[in-house]
Amino acid sequence: MLMADLFGKTLNKEVPIPYYYQLKEILLDYITNHHPDRNVPIPAEVDISAHFNVSRPTVRQAINELVVEGYLVRQKGKGTFVMKPKISQAFLQNLESFNNEMTKKGLEPSTKVIGLEVIECDEKAGDALRIPAGSKVIKLRRLRYANDEPIVYVITYLPYDRCLPIMDKNLEFESLYSILREVCGLSLLKAVRNLEAVLAGEYEADLLDIEKGAPIQYIKSVTYLEDGSPIEYSLAKYRGDRSQFTFELGIR
Amino acid sequence: MLMADLFGKTLNKEVPIPYYYQLKEILLDYITNHHPDRNVPIPAEVDISAHFNVSRPTVRQAINELVVEGYLVRQKGKGTFVMKPKISQAFLQNLESFNNEMTKKGLEPSTKVIGLEVIECDEKAGDALRIPAGSKVIKLRRLRYANDEPIVYVITYLPYDRCLPIMDKNLEFESLYSILREVCGLSLLKAVRNLEAVLAGEYEADLLDIEKGAPIQYIKSVTYLEDGSPIEYSLAKYRGDRSQFTFELGIR
């Protein structure tokens, strides 16, 4: 159980940091560095409480926050277990397709197309694509999975006239970027991404199989062609409990 | 009141997207593009309900989600108002100090040092800084503000031997990077950042003046010197309701 690594530590009762928070940091270190077996529960609340000489509610608060943050999961009658690690993604650094990225990680990607329609764009999509509100755009809604677990819900807007061939493609099997490049003959140059941490609403929560109010990494992107014109505006909601994004930046 | 922009739209009752969600998207478009005056409330629930021909609970659900996501705020007896826009940060793209970044945006930055101590590092900080667990490190905890509003809580770990001069500095007024460069004589090369969307625990919520369970952009960074050795490990929790991060990536 490697409990020695957990129970070798103590709380510092002389600093103005709440006990539950110190305990949470100790538990987080323990579960991320010393508890490799996800089939074995972490030590029981009563044992943690006795060792650290803090109340059961203090222990429960630390564990609760690790549960809501997606590090731990409670299983009725069995105990509290370490969650699967988050999927680390280079989406921020490379314009790589979701499928390639998941395949590289040894995960099986799949895609469900929820909607593919031609609509008149609203002002926001029009601004992003630099076309007047009311112009015809393709609106594509996809739910993307890794090993059958939903990871991200993406809404993509594409200018209708330049991306028409999309309408005949099966986007559950073909890559959007490949179609844009190879079928539509477009040269992609760069993307601008905007990130926000938000909470899942009921609709996204249902789609992503998480609780309403769970954390979501919300990434809005505009992809540009070599001639400088925007070709794709997308709104992606990633499950916070399953996603982390890593990238490197040089110092300027 | 520019209500025409809101009430010029209708719900699509033939697609399998919940009414509340369609209404939420319409409201979001309206408040971000057409409702510039934050002192004027948005239209009342009863009027929205009547116009779109949906129930009051449907309207309330759409508004509630926009409230928890930080787009709207309810004021008792006065109505529902548009929140201040999020502060857009280039933190992901430039290794720029918080102070410079806020100043550029016309916001007044300030910093409160919550703790500055020398401790023995745990395994996580040791791994990040490539020193053995138990080595002496400086642990700096800061709360950083824009216009007196707390924006981010940052814990920074620095190897003690290379960063000793930090201990004598007033980090409420001096920039950490300037001290590292100019006083410690270090050449910073690059940073690796890792992002996750998480929920605020009670402790961070208190510090950042938000509700427990509010969204947090959690950014872990390791900064490296030109010789390849890590010099800084930091854990930053940004208020999700006040922060967005934008950056550009070239296509490889």
Coordinates of C-alpha atoms in Angstrom, one line a residue:
Chain A
M1 CA 0.0 0.0 0.0
L2 CA 3.0 2.3 0.3
M3 CA 1.3 4.0 3.1
A4 CA 4.6 4.9 4.7
D5 CA 4.9 7.6 2.0
L6 CA 1.7 9.2 3.2
F7 CA 2.1 8.6 6.9
G8 CA 5.7 9.7 7.0
K9 CA 4.4 13.3 6.7
T10 CA 2.8 15.6 9.2
L11 CA 0.8 18.8 9.2
N12 CA 2.4 22.1 10.1
K13 CA 0.2 23.4 12.8
E14 CA 2.0 26.7 13.1
V15 CA 1.4 28.3 9.7
P16 CA -1.9 30.0 8.8
I17 CA -2.8 27.4 6.1
P18 CA -5.9 25.4 6.9
Y19 CA -5.3 21.8 8.0
Y20 CA -7.6 20.4 5.3
Y21 CA -5.6 22.3 2.6
Q22 CA -2.2 21.0 3.9
L23 CA -3.7 17.5 4.1
K24 CA -5.1 17.9 0.5
E25 CA -1.6 18.8 -0.8
I26 CA -0.1 15.8 1.0
L27 CA -2.8 13.5 -0.3
L28 CA -2.3 14.9 -3.8
D29 CA 1.4 14.2 -3.7
Y30 CA 0.8 10.7 -2.4
I31 CA -1.8 9.7 -5.0
T32 CA 0.1 11.2 -7.9
N33 CA 3.6 10.0 -6.9
H34 CA 3.1 6.9 -4.7
H35 CA -0.1 5.2 -5.4
P36 CA 0.4 3.6 -8.8
D37 CA -2.3 0.9 -8.4
R38 CA -5.7 2.2 -9.3
N39 CA -7.4 -1.0 -8.1
V40 CA -6.3 -0.5 -4.5
P41 CA -8.2 2.1 -2.4
I42 CA -6.4 4.9 -0.7
P43 CA -6.2 4.6 3.2
A44 CA -9.5 5.0 5.0
E45 CA -10.7 8.4 6.3
V46 CA -10.5 7.1 9.9
D47 CA -6.9 6.1 9.5
I48 CA -5.9 9.3 7.9
S49 CA -7.7 11.2 10.6
A50 CA -5.9 9.3 13.4
H51 CA -2.5 9.6 11.9
F52 CA -2.6 13.4 11.2
N53 CA -4.6 14.1 14.3
V54 CA -7.3 16.0 12.6
S55 CA -11.1 15.6 12.6
R56 CA -13.0 13.4 10.2
P57 CA -14.7 16.4 8.6
T58 CA -11.2 17.9 7.9
V59 CA -10.2 14.7 6.1
R60 CA -13.5 14.5 4.3
Q61 CA -13.1 18.1 3.0
A62 CA -9.6 17.3 1.6
I63 CA -10.9 14.1 -0.1
N64 CA -14.0 15.8 -1.3
E65 CA -12.1 18.5 -3.1
L66 CA -9.8 15.9 -4.7
V67 CA -12.9 14.1 -5.8
V68 CA -14.5 17.2 -7.4
E69 CA -11.1 18.0 -9.0
G70 CA -11.0 14.6 -10.6
Y71 CA -8.1 13.1 -8.8
L72 CA -10.1 10.6 -6.7
V73 CA -13.3 8.8 -7.2
R74 CA -15.5 7.2 -4.4
Q75 CA -16.9 3.8 -5.0
K76 CA -19.8 2.8 -2.7
G77 CA -18.8 0.2 -0.2
K78 CA -15.3 -0.2 -1.7
G79 CA -13.4 2.9 -0.8
T80 CA -11.8 5.8 -2.5
F81 CA -9.7 5.2 -5.6
V82 CA -7.2 7.1 -7.7
M83 CA -8.7 8.4 -11.0
K84 CA -7.2 7.6 -14.4
P85 CA -4.5 10.2 -15.2
K86 CA -5.6 13.1 -17.4
I87 CA -4.8 12.8 -21.1
S88 CA -2.0 15.2 -21.9
Q89 CA -2.5 17.0 -25.1
A90 CA -0.2 19.1 -27.4
F91 CA -3.3 20.7 -29.0
L92 CA -2.1 24.1 -27.9
Q93 CA 1.3 23.7 -29.6
N94 CA 0.6 21.7 -32.7
L95 CA -2.2 22.0 -35.2
E96 CA -2.6 18.2 -35.1
S97 CA -5.8 16.4 -35.5
F98 CA -7.5 14.9 -32.5
N99 CA -7.2 11.4 -34.0
N100 CA -3.4 11.7 -34.6
E101 CA -2.9 13.0 -31.1
M102 CA -4.9 10.2 -29.4
T103 CA -3.3 7.5 -31.5
K104 CA 0.1 8.7 -30.5
K105 CA -0.9 8.4 -26.9
G106 CA -2.0 4.8 -27.5
L107 CA -5.7 5.7 -27.2
E108 CA -8.4 4.7 -29.6
P109 CA -10.0 7.8 -31.0
S110 CA -13.5 7.9 -32.4
T111 CA -15.9 10.7 -33.4
K112 CA -19.7 11.0 -33.4
V113 CA -21.2 13.6 -35.7
I114 CA -24.1 15.2 -33.8
G115 CA -25.0 17.7 -36.5
L116 CA -23.9 18.9 -40.0
E117 CA -26.0 21.6 -41.4
V118 CA -25.8 24.8 -43.5
I119 CA -27.1 27.8 -41.6
E120 CA -26.9 31.6 -41.7
C121 CA -24.1 32.6 -39.3
D122 CA -24.6 34.8 -36.3
E123 CA -22.5 37.9 -35.6
K124 CA -19.9 36.1 -33.5
A125 CA -19.2 33.4 -36.1
G126 CA -19.4 36.1 -38.8
D127 CA -16.8 38.3 -37.0
A128 CA -14.5 35.3 -36.5
L129 CA -14.7 34.3 -40.2
R130 CA -14.8 37.9 -41.4
I131 CA -18.0 37.5 -43.3
P132 CA -21.3 39.4 -42.8
A133 CA -23.7 38.0 -40.2
G134 CA -26.3 36.0 -42.1
S135 CA -23.8 34.5 -44.6
K136 CA -24.1 30.8 -45.3
V137 CA -21.8 28.7 -43.1
I138 CA -21.4 25.0 -42.4
K139 CA -22.0 24.2 -38.8
L140 CA -20.5 20.9 -37.7
R141 CA -21.0 19.5 -34.2
R142 CA -18.9 16.6 -33.1
L143 CA -18.4 14.6 -29.9
R144 CA -14.9 13.1 -29.8
Y145 CA -13.9 10.0 -27.8
A146 CA -10.7 8.3 -26.5
N147 CA -11.2 4.7 -25.8
D148 CA -15.0 5.2 -25.9
E149 CA -14.9 7.9 -23.3
P150 CA -16.2 11.3 -24.4
I151 CA -13.4 13.9 -24.2
V152 CA -14.4 17.0 -26.1
Y153 CA -17.5 18.5 -27.7
V154 CA -16.6 20.7 -30.7
I155 CA -18.8 23.1 -32.7
T156 CA -17.0 24.1 -36.0
Y157 CA -18.1 26.9 -38.3
L158 CA -16.7 26.9 -41.9
P159 CA -17.5 29.4 -44.7
Y160 CA -19.9 27.5 -47.0
D161 CA -18.5 28.6 -50.4
R162 CA -14.9 27.5 -49.7
C163 CA -15.7 24.3 -47.8
L164 CA -18.6 22.9 -49.7
P165 CA -17.1 19.4 -50.2
I166 CA -17.3 18.9 -46.4
M167 CA -21.0 18.4 -46.8
D168 CA -20.5 15.1 -48.6
K169 CA -17.9 13.6 -46.4
N170 CA -18.2 11.2 -43.5
L171 CA -16.6 13.2 -40.7
E172 CA -16.7 10.2 -38.4
F173 CA -13.9 8.6 -40.4
E174 CA -12.2 11.4 -42.3
S175 CA -10.1 14.2 -40.8
L176 CA -11.5 17.8 -41.3
Y177 CA -8.0 19.2 -41.8
S178 CA -7.2 16.5 -44.4
I179 CA -10.4 17.4 -46.3
L180 CA -9.7 21.1 -46.1
R181 CA -6.1 20.6 -47.4
E182 CA -6.6 17.8 -49.9
V183 CA -10.1 18.2 -51.2
C184 CA -10.8 21.9 -50.8
G185 CA -7.1 22.7 -51.7
L186 CA -6.6 25.1 -48.8
S187 CA -3.2 26.0 -47.3
L188 CA -3.5 26.4 -43.5
L189 CA -1.1 28.8 -42.0
K190 CA -1.8 29.4 -38.3
A191 CA -4.4 29.2 -35.6
V192 CA -5.2 31.6 -32.8
R193 CA -6.6 30.0 -29.7
N194 CA -8.4 31.5 -26.7
L195 CA -8.7 29.5 -23.4
E196 CA -11.1 29.8 -20.5
A197 CA -11.9 27.6 -17.6
V198 CA -15.7 27.4 -17.3
L199 CA -18.3 25.1 -15.7
A200 CA -20.3 22.4 -17.6
G201 CA -23.9 23.4 -18.3
E202 CA -26.5 20.7 -18.3
Y203 CA -26.3 20.1 -22.1
E204 CA -22.5 19.7 -22.3
A205 CA -22.6 17.7 -19.1
D206 CA -25.0 15.2 -20.7
L207 CA -22.9 14.9 -23.8
L208 CA -19.6 14.5 -22.0
D209 CA -21.0 12.2 -19.3
I210 CA -19.9 14.4 -16.4
E211 CA -21.8 16.3 -13.7
K212 CA -23.3 19.7 -14.4
G213 CA -20.9 22.2 -12.8
A214 CA -17.8 20.1 -13.5
P215 CA -14.8 22.0 -14.8
I216 CA -14.5 22.4 -18.6
Q217 CA -11.5 23.7 -20.6
Y218 CA -13.2 25.9 -23.2
I219 CA -11.0 26.6 -26.2
K220 CA -12.1 28.9 -29.0
S221 CA -9.9 28.8 -32.2
V222 CA -9.7 30.6 -35.5
T223 CA -7.6 28.9 -38.1
Y224 CA -6.2 31.1 -40.9
L225 CA -5.0 30.3 -44.5
E226 CA -1.8 31.5 -46.0
D227 CA -3.6 34.4 -47.6
G228 CA -4.5 35.6 -44.1
S229 CA -8.3 34.8 -44.4
P230 CA -10.0 32.8 -41.6
I231 CA -11.3 29.4 -42.7
E232 CA -12.4 27.8 -39.4
Y233 CA -14.0 29.0 -36.2
S234 CA -14.3 26.3 -33.6
L235 CA -15.6 26.1 -30.0
A236 CA -14.3 23.1 -28.1
K237 CA -15.4 22.1 -24.6
Y238 CA -12.9 19.6 -23.1
R239 CA -13.7 17.6 -20.0
G240 CA -11.5 19.2 -17.3
D241 CA -11.2 15.9 -15.4
R242 CA -9.7 14.1 -18.4
S243 CA -7.7 16.8 -20.2
Q244 CA -4.5 18.7 -19.6
F245 CA -2.6 20.7 -22.1
T246 CA 1.2 21.1 -22.2
F247 CA 3.3 23.3 -24.3
E248 CA 6.6 25.1 -24.4
L249 CA 7.4 28.7 -25.0
G250 CA 10.7 30.3 -25.8
I251 CA 11.6 33.5 -24.0
R252 CA 11.5 36.6 -26.2
Chain B
M1 CA -31.6 49.0 -24.6
L2 CA -30.8 47.5 -28.0
M3 CA -33.3 44.8 -27.2
A4 CA -34.1 44.5 -30.9
D5 CA -30.9 42.5 -31.3
L6 CA -32.1 40.0 -28.8
F7 CA -35.7 39.9 -29.7
G8 CA -35.0 39.7 -33.4
K9 CA -34.0 36.1 -32.9
T10 CA -36.1 33.0 -32.4
L11 CA -35.5 29.4 -31.2
N12 CA -35.4 26.5 -33.6
K13 CA -38.0 24.1 -32.3
E14 CA -37.2 21.4 -34.8
V15 CA -33.6 20.5 -33.9
P16 CA -32.8 18.2 -30.9
I17 CA -31.0 21.0 -29.0
P18 CA -32.7 21.9 -25.7
Y19 CA -34.5 25.3 -25.8
Y20 CA -32.6 26.5 -22.7
Y21 CA -29.3 25.9 -24.5
Q22 CA -30.4 27.7 -27.7
L23 CA -31.6 30.6 -25.6
K24 CA -28.3 30.6 -23.7
E25 CA -26.4 30.9 -26.9
I26 CA -28.6 33.8 -28.1
L27 CA -28.3 35.5 -24.8
L28 CA -24.5 35.1 -24.8
D29 CA -24.3 36.6 -28.3
Y30 CA -26.5 39.4 -27.2
I31 CA -24.6 40.3 -24.0
T32 CA -21.2 40.0 -25.6
N33 CA -21.9 41.8 -28.8
H34 CA -24.9 44.1 -28.2
H35 CA -25.1 45.1 -24.6
P36 CA -22.2 47.4 -23.9
D37 CA -23.6 49.2 -20.9
R38 CA -22.9 47.3 -17.8
N39 CA -25.1 49.6 -15.7
V40 CA -28.2 48.6 -17.6
P41 CA -29.8 45.3 -16.7
I42 CA -30.6 42.8 -19.4
P43 CA -34.3 42.3 -20.2
A44 CA -36.4 40.7 -17.5
E45 CA -37.0 36.9 -17.4
V46 CA -40.7 37.5 -17.9
D47 CA -40.1 39.4 -21.2
I48 CA -37.6 36.9 -22.5
S49 CA -40.0 34.1 -21.7
A50 CA -42.9 35.8 -23.5
H51 CA -40.9 36.7 -26.6
F52 CA -39.3 33.3 -27.1
N53 CA -42.4 31.5 -26.0
V54 CA -40.6 29.3 -23.5
S55 CA -41.3 28.7 -19.8
R56 CA -39.8 30.8 -17.0
P57 CA -37.7 27.9 -15.7
T58 CA -36.2 27.5 -19.2
V59 CA -35.2 31.2 -19.2
R60 CA -33.9 30.8 -15.6
Q61 CA -31.8 27.9 -16.5
A62 CA -30.2 29.7 -19.4
I63 CA -29.5 32.8 -17.2
N64 CA -28.3 30.6 -14.3
E65 CA -25.7 29.0 -16.4
L66 CA -24.5 32.3 -17.7
V67 CA -24.2 33.5 -14.1
V68 CA -22.2 30.5 -13.0
E69 CA -20.0 30.9 -16.1
G70 CA -19.2 34.5 -15.1
Y71 CA -21.0 36.3 -18.0
L72 CA -23.9 37.7 -15.9
V73 CA -24.3 38.7 -12.3
R74 CA -27.6 39.0 -10.4
Q75 CA -28.1 42.0 -8.2
K76 CA -31.0 41.7 -5.7
G77 CA -33.9 44.0 -6.5
K78 CA -32.1 45.5 -9.5
G79 CA -31.9 42.9 -12.2
T80 CA -29.3 40.9 -14.0
F81 CA -26.2 42.6 -15.3
V82 CA -23.4 41.9 -17.7
M83 CA -20.1 41.1 -15.9
K84 CA -16.9 42.9 -16.6
P85 CA -15.1 41.3 -19.5
K86 CA -12.4 38.7 -18.7
I87 CA -8.9 40.0 -18.7
S88 CA -7.2 38.6 -21.8
Q89 CA -3.7 37.5 -21.1
A90 CA -0.7 36.6 -23.3
F91 CA 0.9 34.7 -20.4
L92 CA 0.9 31.6 -22.5
Q93 CA 2.8 33.1 -25.3
N94 CA 5.2 35.5 -23.6
L95 CA 7.2 35.0 -20.5
E96 CA 6.2 38.4 -19.4
S97 CA 5.7 39.5 -15.8
F98 CA 2.2 39.8 -14.4
N99 CA 2.8 43.5 -13.7
N100 CA 3.9 44.3 -17.3
E101 CA 1.0 42.4 -18.7
M102 CA -1.6 44.2 -16.5
T103 CA 0.0 47.6 -17.0
K104 CA -0.2 47.1 -20.8
K105 CA -4.0 46.5 -20.4
G106 CA -4.4 49.7 -18.5
L107 CA -5.0 47.8 -15.2
E108 CA -3.2 48.6 -12.0
P109 CA -1.3 45.5 -10.8
S110 CA -0.5 44.8 -7.2
T111 CA 0.9 41.9 -5.3
K112 CA 0.4 40.6 -1.8
V113 CA 3.1 38.2 -0.5
I114 CA 1.4 35.6 1.6
G115 CA 4.4 33.6 2.4
L116 CA 8.2 33.5 1.8
E117 CA 10.0 30.7 3.5
V118 CA 12.8 28.2 3.1
I119 CA 11.6 24.7 3.2
E120 CA 12.6 21.1 2.3
C121 CA 11.0 20.4 -1.0
D122 CA 8.6 17.5 -1.6
E123 CA 9.0 15.0 -4.4
K124 CA 6.9 16.9 -6.9
A125 CA 8.8 20.2 -6.6
G126 CA 12.1 18.2 -6.4
D127 CA 11.2 16.4 -9.7
A128 CA 10.3 19.6 -11.4
L129 CA 13.5 21.4 -10.3
R130 CA 15.6 18.2 -10.7
I131 CA 16.9 18.2 -7.2
P132 CA 16.4 15.5 -4.6
A133 CA 13.3 15.6 -2.4
G134 CA 14.3 17.2 0.9
S135 CA 16.6 19.8 -0.7
K136 CA 16.3 23.4 0.5
V137 CA 14.0 25.5 -1.7
I138 CA 12.4 28.9 -1.4
K139 CA 8.6 28.7 -1.3
L140 CA 7.0 32.0 -2.3
R141 CA 3.2 32.4 -2.2
R142 CA 1.7 35.5 -3.8
L143 CA -1.8 36.8 -4.5
R144 CA -1.8 39.1 -7.5
Y145 CA -4.4 41.8 -8.2
A146 CA -5.6 43.9 -11.1
N147 CA -7.4 47.1 -9.9
D148 CA -7.6 45.7 -6.4
E149 CA -9.4 42.6 -7.6
P150 CA -7.6 39.3 -6.9
I151 CA -6.8 37.5 -10.2
V152 CA -4.3 34.7 -9.5
Y153 CA -2.8 32.9 -6.5
V154 CA 0.7 31.6 -7.3
I155 CA 3.0 29.3 -5.4
T156 CA 6.6 29.4 -6.7
Y157 CA 9.4 27.1 -5.8
L158 CA 13.0 28.2 -6.4
P159 CA 16.2 26.3 -5.6
Y160 CA 17.7 27.9 -2.5
D161 CA 21.3 28.0 -3.5
R162 CA 20.9 29.7 -6.8
C163 CA 18.1 32.1 -5.7
L164 CA 19.2 33.1 -2.2
P165 CA 19.1 36.9 -2.9
I166 CA 15.3 36.6 -3.3
M167 CA 15.0 36.2 0.5
D168 CA 16.0 39.8 1.0
K169 CA 13.8 41.4 -1.6
N170 CA 10.4 43.0 -1.3
L171 CA 8.4 40.9 -3.8
E172 CA 5.4 43.2 -3.5
F173 CA 7.4 45.8 -5.4
E174 CA 10.1 44.0 -7.3
S175 CA 9.6 41.6 -10.2
L176 CA 10.8 38.0 -9.6
Y177 CA 12.1 37.6 -13.1
S178 CA 14.1 40.9 -12.8
I179 CA 15.7 39.7 -9.6
L180 CA 16.5 36.3 -11.1
R181 CA 18.1 38.0 -14.1
E182 CA 19.7 41.1 -12.7
V183 CA 20.6 40.1 -9.1
C184 CA 21.1 36.3 -9.4
G185 CA 22.7 36.7 -12.8
L186 CA 20.6 33.9 -14.4
S187 CA 19.7 33.6 -18.1
L188 CA 16.2 32.4 -18.7
L189 CA 15.6 30.3 -21.8
K190 CA 12.2 28.9 -22.0
A191 CA 9.2 27.7 -20.0
V192 CA 7.0 24.6 -20.2
R193 CA 3.4 25.2 -19.1
N194 CA 0.7 22.7 -18.3
L195 CA -3.0 23.8 -18.1
E196 CA -6.0 22.3 -16.5
A197 CA -9.5 23.5 -15.8
V198 CA -10.4 22.7 -12.1
L199 CA -12.8 23.9 -9.5
A200 CA -11.9 26.3 -6.6
G201 CA -11.5 24.6 -3.2
E202 CA -12.5 26.6 -0.1
Y203 CA -9.0 27.9 0.5
E204 CA -8.4 29.3 -3.0
A205 CA -12.0 30.5 -3.1
D206 CA -11.4 32.6 0.0
L207 CA -8.2 34.0 -1.3
L208 CA -9.6 34.8 -4.8
D209 CA -12.9 36.1 -3.5
I210 CA -15.0 33.7 -5.5
E211 CA -17.4 30.9 -4.6
K212 CA -16.1 27.4 -3.8
G213 CA -16.7 25.3 -6.9
A214 CA -16.1 28.3 -9.3
P215 CA -13.9 27.5 -12.3
I216 CA -10.1 28.0 -12.0
Q217 CA -7.5 27.9 -14.8
Y218 CA -4.7 26.0 -13.2
I219 CA -1.3 26.6 -14.8
K220 CA 1.8 24.7 -13.7
S221 CA 5.1 26.0 -15.2
V222 CA 8.7 25.1 -15.1
T223 CA 11.1 27.8 -16.3
Y224 CA 14.5 26.7 -17.6
L225 CA 17.9 28.4 -17.9
E226 CA 20.1 28.5 -20.9
D227 CA 22.1 25.6 -19.5
G228 CA 19.0 23.5 -19.5
S229 CA 18.5 23.4 -15.8
P230 CA 15.1 24.2 -14.2
I231 CA 15.1 27.4 -12.1
E232 CA 11.4 27.9 -11.2
Y233 CA 8.5 25.7 -10.6
S234 CA 5.2 27.5 -10.2
L235 CA 1.6 26.6 -9.6
A236 CA -0.8 29.4 -10.5
K237 CA -4.6 29.4 -10.0
Y238 CA -6.3 32.0 -12.1
R239 CA -9.9 33.0 -11.5
G240 CA -11.8 31.5 -14.4
D241 CA -14.4 34.3 -14.4
R242 CA -11.8 37.0 -14.9
S243 CA -9.2 35.4 -17.1
Q244 CA -8.8 34.2 -20.6
F245 CA -5.6 33.3 -22.4
T246 CA -5.0 33.9 -26.0
F247 CA -2.1 32.8 -28.2
E248 CA -1.1 32.0 -31.7
L249 CA 0.5 28.9 -33.1
G250 CA 2.1 28.4 -36.5
I251 CA 1.3 25.3 -38.4
R252 CA 4.1 22.7 -38.5

